[in-house]
Amino acid sequence: MINRFTGLAPAARLLALGPVARFGAQRITLRSLFTTAQHALTIFGVTAIVTIAVLYARPDLAHNLSRALAPAPAPAAPVAVAAPPLHELMEAPAVTVAERPTLTAAEEKALLGTRKQQQWVTDWLAKRYRVAGDAANMLVSTAYMTAREIKLDPLLILAVMAIESRFNPFAESPVGAQGLMQVMSKVHHDKFQELGGVQAALNPVANIRVGSLILKDYVTRGGSVEAGLKSYVGAGAFETDDGYGSRVLAEYNRLKQVSAGKKVPTFTPTPAPAAPAAPALPATITAKSEPEQHREPEEPKSEPEQLAGL
């Protein structure tokens, strides 16, 4: 019996120590886990601080990283936009005109000219006034077509356009003259009614048509081109037009030479001012100086004569 109790004592101690041993083992395991987690968090924090410092020092790396993490959306394919033709931009509203008598072939050719003549005029004006070729072609064609309708020289219309606006369809003067032919739309507003109102004054085709009608009316009432130009510039009640008519006619003559196939320089040099004339000498000085300039040299006197003169 004693031996039996002696063998049971160690077993009882083991049973009593079993929960304590298991608890101690679990405690050691949890401590190891906490230590490992603390080390991991320390390493992660240090890594984050180093990464932030590197990105701050190298903005390009930060930009590349942001692009890699959030790639930009692919740009949409560009949509091709077709520009409208030039003739559509310059197309004027339709105008109802009365029937005109049929022109003969000679009259048609005189007013419209040949295509080659128009091309010569177009090329010359484009170079002289630095206008795009297509735009110059449209303006010249409109001038020729308008001239045929109202029976006016197309080169005179082009000359007025050149002097008035230098072929700038959006030109406007301080007094309100607008467009290629510098039409006073507020004064001639009735002529724009069939073309869409005064806002059509900056439409090149409408401006050429109305300006040509006004010019034709002034030439008819004045009886000459010079008188018509003087009224067109608003100097009809004045003695002079400050050379406006001379400038227009000079440009008209250049265009006539161009349309005839002659080589006309696109640059017109400004004439140098005349040198001032020398002031005239007083009559008394002139009369006195002329004998002195043409006086014959005196003959040397002999010794007796010289002595006699003493």
PDB file of C-alpha atoms in Angstrom:
ATOM      1  CA  MET A   1       0.000   0.000   0.000  1.00  0.00           C
ATOM      2  CA  ILE A   2       2.800   2.393   0.875  1.00  0.00           C
ATOM      3  CA  ASN A   3       4.438   1.728  -2.474  1.00  0.00           C
ATOM      4  CA  ARG A   4       1.203   2.388  -4.182  1.00  0.00           C
ATOM      5  CA  PHE A   5       0.787   5.796  -2.549  1.00  0.00           C
ATOM      6  CA  THR A   6       4.416   6.595  -3.258  1.00  0.00           C
ATOM      7  CA  GLY A   7       3.870   6.084  -7.027  1.00  0.00           C
ATOM      8  CA  LEU A   8       0.773   8.172  -7.041  1.00  0.00           C
ATOM      9  CA  ALA A   9       2.433  11.244  -5.541  1.00  0.00           C
ATOM     10  CA  PRO A  10       4.553  12.134  -8.615  1.00  0.00           C
ATOM     11  CA  ALA A  11       1.561  11.607 -10.825  1.00  0.00           C
ATOM     12  CA  ALA A  12      -0.494  13.924  -8.670  1.00  0.00           C
ATOM     13  CA  ARG A  13       2.199  16.610  -8.806  1.00  0.00           C
ATOM     14  CA  LEU A  14       2.322  16.367 -12.577  1.00  0.00           C
ATOM     15  CA  LEU A  15      -1.397  16.710 -12.767  1.00  0.00           C
ATOM     16  CA  ALA A  16      -1.271  19.728 -10.501  1.00  0.00           C
ATOM     17  CA  LEU A  17       1.536  21.370 -12.475  1.00  0.00           C
ATOM     18  CA  GLY A  18      -0.008  20.648 -15.926  1.00  0.00           C
ATOM     19  CA  PRO A  19      -2.228  23.794 -16.233  1.00  0.00           C
ATOM     20  CA  VAL A  20       0.539  25.999 -14.895  1.00  0.00           C
ATOM     21  CA  ALA A  21       2.990  24.644 -17.444  1.00  0.00           C
ATOM     22  CA  ARG A  22       0.533  25.035 -20.265  1.00  0.00           C
ATOM     23  CA  PHE A  23      -0.216  28.615 -19.227  1.00  0.00           C
ATOM     24  CA  GLY A  24       3.490  29.438 -19.098  1.00  0.00           C
ATOM     25  CA  ALA A  25       4.054  28.015 -22.549  1.00  0.00           C
ATOM     26  CA  GLN A  26       1.158  30.021 -23.943  1.00  0.00           C
ATOM     27  CA  ARG A  27       2.518  33.179 -22.312  1.00  0.00           C
ATOM     28  CA  ILE A  28       5.910  32.683 -23.924  1.00  0.00           C
ATOM     29  CA  THR A  29       4.251  32.188 -27.318  1.00  0.00           C
ATOM     30  CA  LEU A  30       2.160  35.387 -27.022  1.00  0.00           C
ATOM     31  CA  ARG A  31       5.213  37.395 -25.974  1.00  0.00           C
ATOM     32  CA  SER A  32       7.092  36.126 -29.011  1.00  0.00           C
ATOM     33  CA  LEU A  33       4.201  37.149 -31.235  1.00  0.00           C
ATOM     34  CA  PHE A  34       4.044  40.646 -29.710  1.00  0.00           C
ATOM     35  CA  THR A  35       7.798  41.041 -30.099  1.00  0.00           C
ATOM     36  CA  THR A  36       7.676  39.943 -33.717  1.00  0.00           C
ATOM     37  CA  ALA A  37       4.805  42.306 -34.455  1.00  0.00           C
ATOM     38  CA  GLN A  38       6.638  45.191 -32.774  1.00  0.00           C
ATOM     39  CA  HIS A  39       9.754  44.537 -34.873  1.00  0.00           C
ATOM     40  CA  ALA A  40       7.638  44.339 -38.049  1.00  0.00           C
ATOM     41  CA  LEU A  41       5.912  47.624 -37.277  1.00  0.00           C
ATOM     42  CA  THR A  42       9.261  49.263 -36.564  1.00  0.00           C
ATOM     43  CA  ILE A  43      10.698  48.050 -39.851  1.00  0.00           C
ATOM     44  CA  PHE A  44       7.560  49.205 -41.726  1.00  0.00           C
ATOM     45  CA  GLY A  45       7.682  52.637 -40.102  1.00  0.00           C
ATOM     46  CA  VAL A  46      11.349  53.126 -40.894  1.00  0.00           C
ATOM     47  CA  THR A  47      10.762  51.982 -44.473  1.00  0.00           C
ATOM     48  CA  ALA A  48       7.841  54.426 -44.850  1.00  0.00           C
ATOM     49  CA  ILE A  49       9.901  57.318 -43.502  1.00  0.00           C
ATOM     50  CA  VAL A  50      12.776  56.510 -45.862  1.00  0.00           C
ATOM     51  CA  THR A  51      10.383  56.203 -48.821  1.00  0.00           C
ATOM     52  CA  ILE A  52       8.722  59.547 -48.052  1.00  0.00           C
ATOM     53  CA  ALA A  53      12.126  61.209 -47.745  1.00  0.00           C
ATOM     54  CA  VAL A  54      13.263  59.774 -51.087  1.00  0.00           C
ATOM     55  CA  LEU A  55      10.042  60.839 -52.836  1.00  0.00           C
ATOM     56  CA  TYR A  56      10.333  64.315 -51.364  1.00  0.00           C
ATOM     57  CA  ALA A  57      13.916  64.596 -52.590  1.00  0.00           C
ATOM     58  CA  ARG A  58      13.086  63.153 -56.014  1.00  0.00           C
ATOM     59  CA  PRO A  59       9.782  64.593 -57.315  1.00  0.00           C
ATOM     60  CA  ASP A  60      10.244  62.780 -60.603  1.00  0.00           C
ATOM     61  CA  LEU A  61      10.109  59.432 -58.810  1.00  0.00           C
ATOM     62  CA  ALA A  62       6.935  60.513 -57.027  1.00  0.00           C
ATOM     63  CA  HIS A  63       5.402  61.541 -60.376  1.00  0.00           C
ATOM     64  CA  ASN A  64       6.326  58.228 -61.974  1.00  0.00           C
ATOM     65  CA  LEU A  65       4.972  56.322 -58.996  1.00  0.00           C
ATOM     66  CA  SER A  66       1.661  58.188 -59.107  1.00  0.00           C
ATOM     67  CA  ARG A  67       1.366  57.529 -62.825  1.00  0.00           C
ATOM     68  CA  ALA A  68       2.117  53.848 -62.267  1.00  0.00           C
ATOM     69  CA  LEU A  69      -0.481  53.550 -59.492  1.00  0.00           C
ATOM     70  CA  ALA A  70      -3.148  55.632 -61.255  1.00  0.00           C
ATOM     71  CA  PRO A  71      -2.552  55.638 -65.024  1.00  0.00           C
ATOM     72  CA  ALA A  72      -4.086  58.543 -66.909  1.00  0.00           C
ATOM     73  CA  PRO A  73      -7.075  57.695 -69.085  1.00  0.00           C
ATOM     74  CA  ALA A  74      -6.318  57.288 -72.739  1.00  0.00           C
ATOM     75  CA  PRO A  75      -7.059  60.528 -74.667  1.00  0.00           C
ATOM     76  CA  ALA A  76     -10.081  60.434 -76.849  1.00  0.00           C
ATOM     77  CA  ALA A  77      -9.422  60.190 -80.547  1.00  0.00           C
ATOM     78  CA  PRO A  78      -9.481  63.676 -82.117  1.00  0.00           C
ATOM     79  CA  VAL A  79     -12.542  64.363 -84.172  1.00  0.00           C
ATOM     80  CA  ALA A  80     -11.701  65.732 -87.596  1.00  0.00           C
ATOM     81  CA  VAL A  81     -13.484  69.026 -88.223  1.00  0.00           C
ATOM     82  CA  ALA A  82     -13.747  70.084 -91.821  1.00  0.00           C
ATOM     83  CA  ALA A  83     -13.401  73.831 -92.358  1.00  0.00           C
ATOM     84  CA  PRO A  84     -16.149  75.311 -94.517  1.00  0.00           C
ATOM     85  CA  PRO A  85     -15.109  76.462 -97.972  1.00  0.00           C
ATOM     86  CA  LEU A  86     -14.146  80.084 -98.340  1.00  0.00           C
ATOM     87  CA  HIS A  87     -17.033  80.828-100.682  1.00  0.00           C
ATOM     88  CA  GLU A  88     -19.502  79.762 -97.992  1.00  0.00           C
ATOM     89  CA  LEU A  89     -17.944  82.139 -95.475  1.00  0.00           C
ATOM     90  CA  MET A  90     -18.206  84.992 -97.948  1.00  0.00           C
ATOM     91  CA  GLU A  91     -21.555  84.127 -99.433  1.00  0.00           C
ATOM     92  CA  ALA A  92     -23.979  87.021 -99.288  1.00  0.00           C
ATOM     93  CA  PRO A  93     -27.737  86.619 -99.011  1.00  0.00           C
ATOM     94  CA  ALA A  94     -29.559  86.307-102.274  1.00  0.00           C
ATOM     95  CA  VAL A  95     -30.600  89.596-103.810  1.00  0.00           C
ATOM     96  CA  THR A  96     -33.612  89.968-106.028  1.00  0.00           C
ATOM     97  CA  VAL A  97     -32.666  92.096-108.987  1.00  0.00           C
ATOM     98  CA  ALA A  98     -34.678  93.277-111.917  1.00  0.00           C
ATOM     99  CA  GLU A  99     -34.097  91.768-115.307  1.00  0.00           C
ATOM    100  CA  ARG A 100     -31.262  93.399-117.171  1.00  0.00           C
ATOM    101  CA  PRO A 101     -30.813  93.596-120.901  1.00  0.00           C
ATOM    102  CA  THR A 102     -28.734  90.826-122.397  1.00  0.00           C
ATOM    103  CA  LEU A 103     -25.180  91.910-122.998  1.00  0.00           C
ATOM    104  CA  THR A 104     -23.361  91.274-126.198  1.00  0.00           C
ATOM    105  CA  ALA A 105     -20.239  89.139-126.262  1.00  0.00           C
ATOM    106  CA  ALA A 106     -18.031  92.210-126.592  1.00  0.00           C
ATOM    107  CA  GLU A 107     -19.679  93.915-123.609  1.00  0.00           C
ATOM    108  CA  GLU A 108     -19.463  90.746-121.548  1.00  0.00           C
ATOM    109  CA  LYS A 109     -15.767  90.389-122.304  1.00  0.00           C
ATOM    110  CA  ALA A 110     -15.085  94.056-121.598  1.00  0.00           C
ATOM    111  CA  LEU A 111     -16.760  93.897-118.195  1.00  0.00           C
ATOM    112  CA  LEU A 112     -15.699  90.473-117.044  1.00  0.00           C
ATOM    113  CA  GLY A 113     -12.355  90.263-118.732  1.00  0.00           C
ATOM    114  CA  THR A 114     -10.658  87.008-119.419  1.00  0.00           C
ATOM    115  CA  ARG A 115      -9.786  84.515-116.714  1.00  0.00           C
ATOM    116  CA  LYS A 116      -6.148  85.195-117.325  1.00  0.00           C
ATOM    117  CA  GLN A 117      -6.617  88.914-116.695  1.00  0.00           C
ATOM    118  CA  GLN A 118      -8.439  88.229-113.442  1.00  0.00           C
ATOM    119  CA  GLN A 119      -5.672  85.868-112.371  1.00  0.00           C
ATOM    120  CA  TRP A 120      -3.016  88.495-113.097  1.00  0.00           C
ATOM    121  CA  VAL A 121      -4.940  91.037-111.040  1.00  0.00           C
ATOM    122  CA  THR A 122      -5.498  88.519-108.231  1.00  0.00           C
ATOM    123  CA  ASP A 123      -1.835  87.540-107.993  1.00  0.00           C
ATOM    124  CA  TRP A 124      -0.654  91.144-108.047  1.00  0.00           C
ATOM    125  CA  LEU A 125      -3.089  92.301-105.358  1.00  0.00           C
ATOM    126  CA  ALA A 126      -2.293  89.295-103.161  1.00  0.00           C
ATOM    127  CA  LYS A 127       1.403  90.161-103.240  1.00  0.00           C
ATOM    128  CA  ARG A 128       0.961  93.910-102.928  1.00  0.00           C
ATOM    129  CA  TYR A 129      -1.435  93.832 -99.977  1.00  0.00           C
ATOM    130  CA  ARG A 130      -0.352  90.486 -98.483  1.00  0.00           C
ATOM    131  CA  VAL A 131      -3.731  88.832 -98.837  1.00  0.00           C
ATOM    132  CA  ALA A 132      -4.176  85.049 -98.979  1.00  0.00           C
ATOM    133  CA  GLY A 133      -4.513  83.807-102.531  1.00  0.00           C
ATOM    134  CA  ASP A 134      -7.955  82.230-102.037  1.00  0.00           C
ATOM    135  CA  ALA A 135      -9.288  85.356-100.348  1.00  0.00           C
ATOM    136  CA  ALA A 136      -7.872  87.619-103.046  1.00  0.00           C
ATOM    137  CA  ASN A 137      -9.413  85.412-105.716  1.00  0.00           C
ATOM    138  CA  MET A 138     -12.824  85.631-104.014  1.00  0.00           C
ATOM    139  CA  LEU A 139     -12.656  89.416-103.693  1.00  0.00           C
ATOM    140  CA  VAL A 140     -11.538  89.955-107.275  1.00  0.00           C
ATOM    141  CA  SER A 141     -14.217  87.586-108.613  1.00  0.00           C
ATOM    142  CA  THR A 142     -16.878  89.377-106.568  1.00  0.00           C
ATOM    143  CA  ALA A 143     -15.712  92.745-107.856  1.00  0.00           C
ATOM    144  CA  TYR A 144     -15.888  91.536-111.463  1.00  0.00           C
ATOM    145  CA  MET A 145     -19.328  89.969-110.997  1.00  0.00           C
ATOM    146  CA  THR A 146     -20.670  93.087-109.283  1.00  0.00           C
ATOM    147  CA  ALA A 147     -19.213  95.252-112.038  1.00  0.00           C
ATOM    148  CA  ARG A 148     -21.057  93.198-114.632  1.00  0.00           C
ATOM    149  CA  GLU A 149     -24.343  93.603-112.758  1.00  0.00           C
ATOM    150  CA  ILE A 150     -24.171  97.379-112.272  1.00  0.00           C
ATOM    151  CA  LYS A 151     -22.060  98.187-115.361  1.00  0.00           C
ATOM    152  CA  LEU A 152     -19.030  99.685-113.640  1.00  0.00           C
ATOM    153  CA  ASP A 153     -15.337  99.125-114.255  1.00  0.00           C
ATOM    154  CA  PRO A 154     -14.210  96.300-111.899  1.00  0.00           C
ATOM    155  CA  LEU A 155     -10.724  97.754-111.672  1.00  0.00           C
ATOM    156  CA  LEU A 156     -12.165 101.001-110.298  1.00  0.00           C
ATOM    157  CA  ILE A 157     -13.979  99.003-107.621  1.00  0.00           C
ATOM    158  CA  LEU A 158     -10.756  97.194-106.718  1.00  0.00           C
ATOM    159  CA  ALA A 159      -8.818 100.472-106.660  1.00  0.00           C
ATOM    160  CA  VAL A 160     -11.309 101.978-104.205  1.00  0.00           C
ATOM    161  CA  MET A 161     -11.061  98.862-102.025  1.00  0.00           C
ATOM    162  CA  ALA A 162      -7.287  99.094-102.067  1.00  0.00           C
ATOM    163  CA  ILE A 163      -7.179 102.726-100.958  1.00  0.00           C
ATOM    164  CA  GLU A 164     -10.071 102.501 -98.500  1.00  0.00           C
ATOM    165  CA  SER A 165      -9.195  99.342 -96.543  1.00  0.00           C
ATOM    166  CA  ARG A 166      -6.163  97.669 -98.138  1.00  0.00           C
ATOM    167  CA  PHE A 167      -8.471  94.660 -98.592  1.00  0.00           C
ATOM    168  CA  ASN A 168      -9.240  94.273 -94.899  1.00  0.00           C
ATOM    169  CA  PRO A 169     -12.921  93.185 -94.757  1.00  0.00           C
ATOM    170  CA  PHE A 170     -13.174  94.067 -91.053  1.00  0.00           C
ATOM    171  CA  ALA A 171     -11.706  97.560 -91.212  1.00  0.00           C
ATOM    172  CA  GLU A 172     -13.620 100.331 -89.464  1.00  0.00           C
ATOM    173  CA  SER A 173     -12.845 104.043 -89.409  1.00  0.00           C
ATOM    174  CA  PRO A 174     -13.278 106.348 -86.389  1.00  0.00           C
ATOM    175  CA  VAL A 175     -16.445 107.782 -87.956  1.00  0.00           C
ATOM    176  CA  GLY A 176     -18.057 104.370 -88.510  1.00  0.00           C
ATOM    177  CA  ALA A 177     -17.161 103.521 -92.119  1.00  0.00           C
ATOM    178  CA  GLN A 178     -16.959  99.740 -92.356  1.00  0.00           C
ATOM    179  CA  GLY A 179     -15.641  96.945 -94.500  1.00  0.00           C
ATOM    180  CA  LEU A 180     -13.695  96.677 -97.714  1.00  0.00           C
ATOM    181  CA  MET A 181     -15.139  99.811 -99.283  1.00  0.00           C
ATOM    182  CA  GLN A 182     -15.608 101.681 -95.990  1.00  0.00           C
ATOM    183  CA  VAL A 183     -19.355 102.104 -96.355  1.00  0.00           C
ATOM    184  CA  MET A 184     -21.186 104.263 -93.822  1.00  0.00           C
ATOM    185  CA  SER A 185     -23.719 101.600 -92.920  1.00  0.00           C
ATOM    186  CA  LYS A 186     -25.739 103.946 -90.687  1.00  0.00           C
ATOM    187  CA  VAL A 187     -26.142 106.404 -93.549  1.00  0.00           C
ATOM    188  CA  HIS A 188     -26.811 103.803 -96.256  1.00  0.00           C
ATOM    189  CA  HIS A 189     -28.759 101.368 -94.077  1.00  0.00           C
ATOM    190  CA  ASP A 190     -31.539 101.161 -96.661  1.00  0.00           C
ATOM    191  CA  LYS A 191     -29.154  99.583 -99.178  1.00  0.00           C
ATOM    192  CA  PHE A 192     -28.375  96.755 -96.727  1.00  0.00           C
ATOM    193  CA  GLN A 193     -32.017  95.826 -96.104  1.00  0.00           C
ATOM    194  CA  GLU A 194     -32.113  93.226 -98.877  1.00  0.00           C
ATOM    195  CA  LEU A 195     -28.776  91.825 -97.669  1.00  0.00           C
ATOM    196  CA  GLY A 196     -29.747  91.158 -94.066  1.00  0.00           C
ATOM    197  CA  GLY A 197     -29.512  94.587 -92.458  1.00  0.00           C
ATOM    198  CA  VAL A 198     -26.613  96.790 -91.404  1.00  0.00           C
ATOM    199  CA  GLN A 199     -24.882  93.839 -89.712  1.00  0.00           C
ATOM    200  CA  ALA A 200     -24.053  92.620 -93.231  1.00  0.00           C
ATOM    201  CA  ALA A 201     -21.720  95.601 -93.678  1.00  0.00           C
ATOM    202  CA  LEU A 202     -18.779  93.401 -92.654  1.00  0.00           C
ATOM    203  CA  ASN A 203     -19.772  90.686 -95.099  1.00  0.00           C
ATOM    204  CA  PRO A 204     -17.255  91.095 -97.951  1.00  0.00           C
ATOM    205  CA  VAL A 205     -19.703  90.324-100.743  1.00  0.00           C
ATOM    206  CA  ALA A 206     -22.434  92.576 -99.355  1.00  0.00           C
ATOM    207  CA  ASN A 207     -19.970  95.381 -98.662  1.00  0.00           C
ATOM    208  CA  ILE A 208     -18.576  95.265-102.209  1.00  0.00           C
ATOM    209  CA  ARG A 209     -22.066  95.299-103.688  1.00  0.00           C
ATOM    210  CA  VAL A 210     -23.368  98.211-101.639  1.00  0.00           C
ATOM    211  CA  GLY A 211     -20.138 100.206-101.970  1.00  0.00           C
ATOM    212  CA  SER A 212     -20.133  99.729-105.729  1.00  0.00           C
ATOM    213  CA  LEU A 213     -23.739 100.890-105.991  1.00  0.00           C
ATOM    214  CA  ILE A 214     -22.914 104.016-103.997  1.00  0.00           C
ATOM    215  CA  LEU A 215     -19.847 104.691-106.153  1.00  0.00           C
ATOM    216  CA  LYS A 216     -21.843 104.195-109.358  1.00  0.00           C
ATOM    217  CA  ASP A 217     -24.508 106.610-108.112  1.00  0.00           C
ATOM    218  CA  TYR A 218     -21.934 109.300-107.239  1.00  0.00           C
ATOM    219  CA  VAL A 219     -20.141 108.931-110.584  1.00  0.00           C
ATOM    220  CA  THR A 220     -23.449 109.198-112.452  1.00  0.00           C
ATOM    221  CA  ARG A 221     -24.571 112.285-110.537  1.00  0.00           C
ATOM    222  CA  GLY A 222     -21.126 113.926-110.619  1.00  0.00           C
ATOM    223  CA  GLY A 223     -20.652 113.364-114.348  1.00  0.00           C
ATOM    224  CA  SER A 224     -17.091 112.075-114.006  1.00  0.00           C
ATOM    225  CA  VAL A 225     -15.052 109.556-112.070  1.00  0.00           C
ATOM    226  CA  GLU A 226     -13.133 112.339-110.337  1.00  0.00           C
ATOM    227  CA  ALA A 227     -16.347 113.994-109.123  1.00  0.00           C
ATOM    228  CA  GLY A 228     -17.762 110.641-108.057  1.00  0.00           C
ATOM    229  CA  LEU A 229     -14.642 109.820-106.005  1.00  0.00           C
ATOM    230  CA  LYS A 230     -14.751 113.223-104.371  1.00  0.00           C
ATOM    231  CA  SER A 231     -18.333 112.613-103.257  1.00  0.00           C
ATOM    232  CA  TYR A 232     -17.548 109.040-102.221  1.00  0.00           C
ATOM    233  CA  VAL A 233     -14.877 110.174 -99.760  1.00  0.00           C
ATOM    234  CA  GLY A 234     -17.260 112.789 -98.380  1.00  0.00           C
ATOM    235  CA  ALA A 235     -15.520 115.848 -99.815  1.00  0.00           C
ATOM    236  CA  GLY A 236     -18.210 116.864-102.285  1.00  0.00           C
ATOM    237  CA  ALA A 237     -18.843 120.152-100.485  1.00  0.00           C
ATOM    238  CA  PHE A 238     -15.154 120.946-100.107  1.00  0.00           C
ATOM    239  CA  GLU A 239     -12.698 122.441-102.537  1.00  0.00           C
ATOM    240  CA  THR A 240     -10.273 119.507-102.396  1.00  0.00           C
ATOM    241  CA  ASP A 241     -10.338 115.845-101.408  1.00  0.00           C
ATOM    242  CA  ASP A 242      -6.767 115.851-100.033  1.00  0.00           C
ATOM    243  CA  GLY A 243      -5.492 113.722-102.909  1.00  0.00           C
ATOM    244  CA  TYR A 244      -7.937 110.836-102.404  1.00  0.00           C
ATOM    245  CA  GLY A 245      -9.042 110.789-106.042  1.00  0.00           C
ATOM    246  CA  SER A 246      -5.434 110.917-107.264  1.00  0.00           C
ATOM    247  CA  ARG A 247      -4.482 107.916-105.136  1.00  0.00           C
ATOM    248  CA  VAL A 248      -7.446 105.874-106.353  1.00  0.00           C
ATOM    249  CA  LEU A 249      -6.797 106.716-109.992  1.00  0.00           C
ATOM    250  CA  ALA A 250      -3.083 105.944-109.626  1.00  0.00           C
ATOM    251  CA  GLU A 251      -3.961 102.498-108.268  1.00  0.00           C
ATOM    252  CA  TYR A 252      -6.517 102.093-111.037  1.00  0.00           C
ATOM    253  CA  ASN A 253      -3.879 102.824-113.685  1.00  0.00           C
ATOM    254  CA  ARG A 254      -1.546 100.262-112.102  1.00  0.00           C
ATOM    255  CA  LEU A 255      -4.323  97.661-112.195  1.00  0.00           C
ATOM    256  CA  LYS A 256      -4.977  98.500-115.838  1.00  0.00           C
ATOM    257  CA  GLN A 257      -1.356  97.767-116.646  1.00  0.00           C
ATOM    258  CA  VAL A 258      -1.451  94.524-114.644  1.00  0.00           C
ATOM    259  CA  SER A 259      -4.617  93.351-116.425  1.00  0.00           C
ATOM    260  CA  ALA A 260      -2.893  94.070-119.740  1.00  0.00           C
ATOM    261  CA  GLY A 261      -0.103  91.658-118.812  1.00  0.00           C
ATOM    262  CA  LYS A 262       2.536  94.251-117.981  1.00  0.00           C
ATOM    263  CA  LYS A 263       5.043  93.824-115.174  1.00  0.00           C
ATOM    264  CA  VAL A 264       4.141  96.310-112.477  1.00  0.00           C
ATOM    265  CA  PRO A 265       6.145  96.386-109.238  1.00  0.00           C
ATOM    266  CA  THR A 266       4.091  95.544-106.166  1.00  0.00           C
ATOM    267  CA  PHE A 267       6.022  98.053-104.084  1.00  0.00           C
ATOM    268  CA  THR A 268       5.479 101.734-104.842  1.00  0.00           C
ATOM    269  CA  PRO A 269       8.378 103.796-103.522  1.00  0.00           C
ATOM    270  CA  THR A 270       7.459 107.002-101.759  1.00  0.00           C
ATOM    271  CA  PRO A 271       8.782 109.978-103.724  1.00  0.00           C
ATOM    272  CA  ALA A 272      11.568 111.786-101.918  1.00  0.00           C
ATOM    273  CA  PRO A 273      10.736 115.337-100.847  1.00  0.00           C
ATOM    274  CA  ALA A 274      12.093 117.993-103.182  1.00  0.00           C
ATOM    275  CA  ALA A 275      15.236 119.779-102.012  1.00  0.00           C
ATOM    276  CA  PRO A 276      14.549 123.305-100.828  1.00  0.00           C
ATOM    277  CA  ALA A 277      15.496 125.947-103.390  1.00  0.00           C
ATOM    278  CA  ALA A 278      18.432 128.208-102.618  1.00  0.00           C
ATOM    279  CA  PRO A 279      17.317 131.610-101.337  1.00  0.00           C
ATOM    280  CA  ALA A 280      17.434 134.337-103.991  1.00  0.00           C
ATOM    281  CA  LEU A 281      20.011 137.039-103.466  1.00  0.00           C
ATOM    282  CA  PRO A 282      18.923 140.658-103.260  1.00  0.00           C
ATOM    283  CA  ALA A 283      19.001 142.539-106.528  1.00  0.00           C
ATOM    284  CA  THR A 284      21.615 145.009-105.243  1.00  0.00           C
ATOM    285  CA  ILE A 285      24.025 142.213-104.357  1.00  0.00           C
ATOM    286  CA  THR A 286      23.454 140.414-107.630  1.00  0.00           C
ATOM    287  CA  ALA A 287      24.035 143.520-109.693  1.00  0.00           C
ATOM    288  CA  LYS A 288      27.192 144.256-107.809  1.00  0.00           C
ATOM    289  CA  SER A 289      28.651 140.788-107.908  1.00  0.00           C
ATOM    290  CA  GLU A 290      28.155 140.081-111.611  1.00  0.00           C
ATOM    291  CA  PRO A 291      30.710 142.718-112.854  1.00  0.00           C
ATOM    292  CA  GLU A 292      33.156 141.499-110.283  1.00  0.00           C
ATOM    293  CA  GLN A 293      32.848 137.921-111.463  1.00  0.00           C
ATOM    294  CA  HIS A 294      33.399 138.820-115.132  1.00  0.00           C
ATOM    295  CA  ARG A 295      35.934 141.609-114.670  1.00  0.00           C
ATOM    296  CA  GLU A 296      38.949 141.338-116.960  1.00  0.00           C
ATOM    297  CA  PRO A 297      42.378 141.197-115.238  1.00  0.00           C
ATOM    298  CA  GLU A 298      44.183 144.543-115.255  1.00  0.00           C
ATOM    299  CA  GLU A 299      47.449 144.963-117.168  1.00  0.00           C
ATOM    300  CA  PRO A 300      50.522 145.653-115.033  1.00  0.00           C
ATOM    301  CA  LYS A 301      51.512 149.346-114.975  1.00  0.00           C
ATOM    302  CA  SER A 302      54.999 150.604-115.966  1.00  0.00           C
ATOM    303  CA  GLU A 303      57.311 152.167-113.439  1.00  0.00           C
ATOM    304  CA  PRO A 304      56.696 155.811-114.615  1.00  0.00           C
ATOM    305  CA  GLU A 305      52.957 155.263-114.353  1.00  0.00           C
ATOM    306  CA  GLN A 306      53.321 153.725-110.936  1.00  0.00           C
ATOM    307  CA  LEU A 307      55.416 156.626-109.809  1.00  0.00           C
ATOM    308  CA  ALA A 308      52.974 159.090-111.282  1.00  0.00           C
ATOM    309  CA  GLY A 309      50.242 157.470-109.400  1.00  0.00           C
ATOM    310  CA  LEU A 310      52.098 158.004-106.136  1.00  0.00           C
TER     311      LEU A 310
END
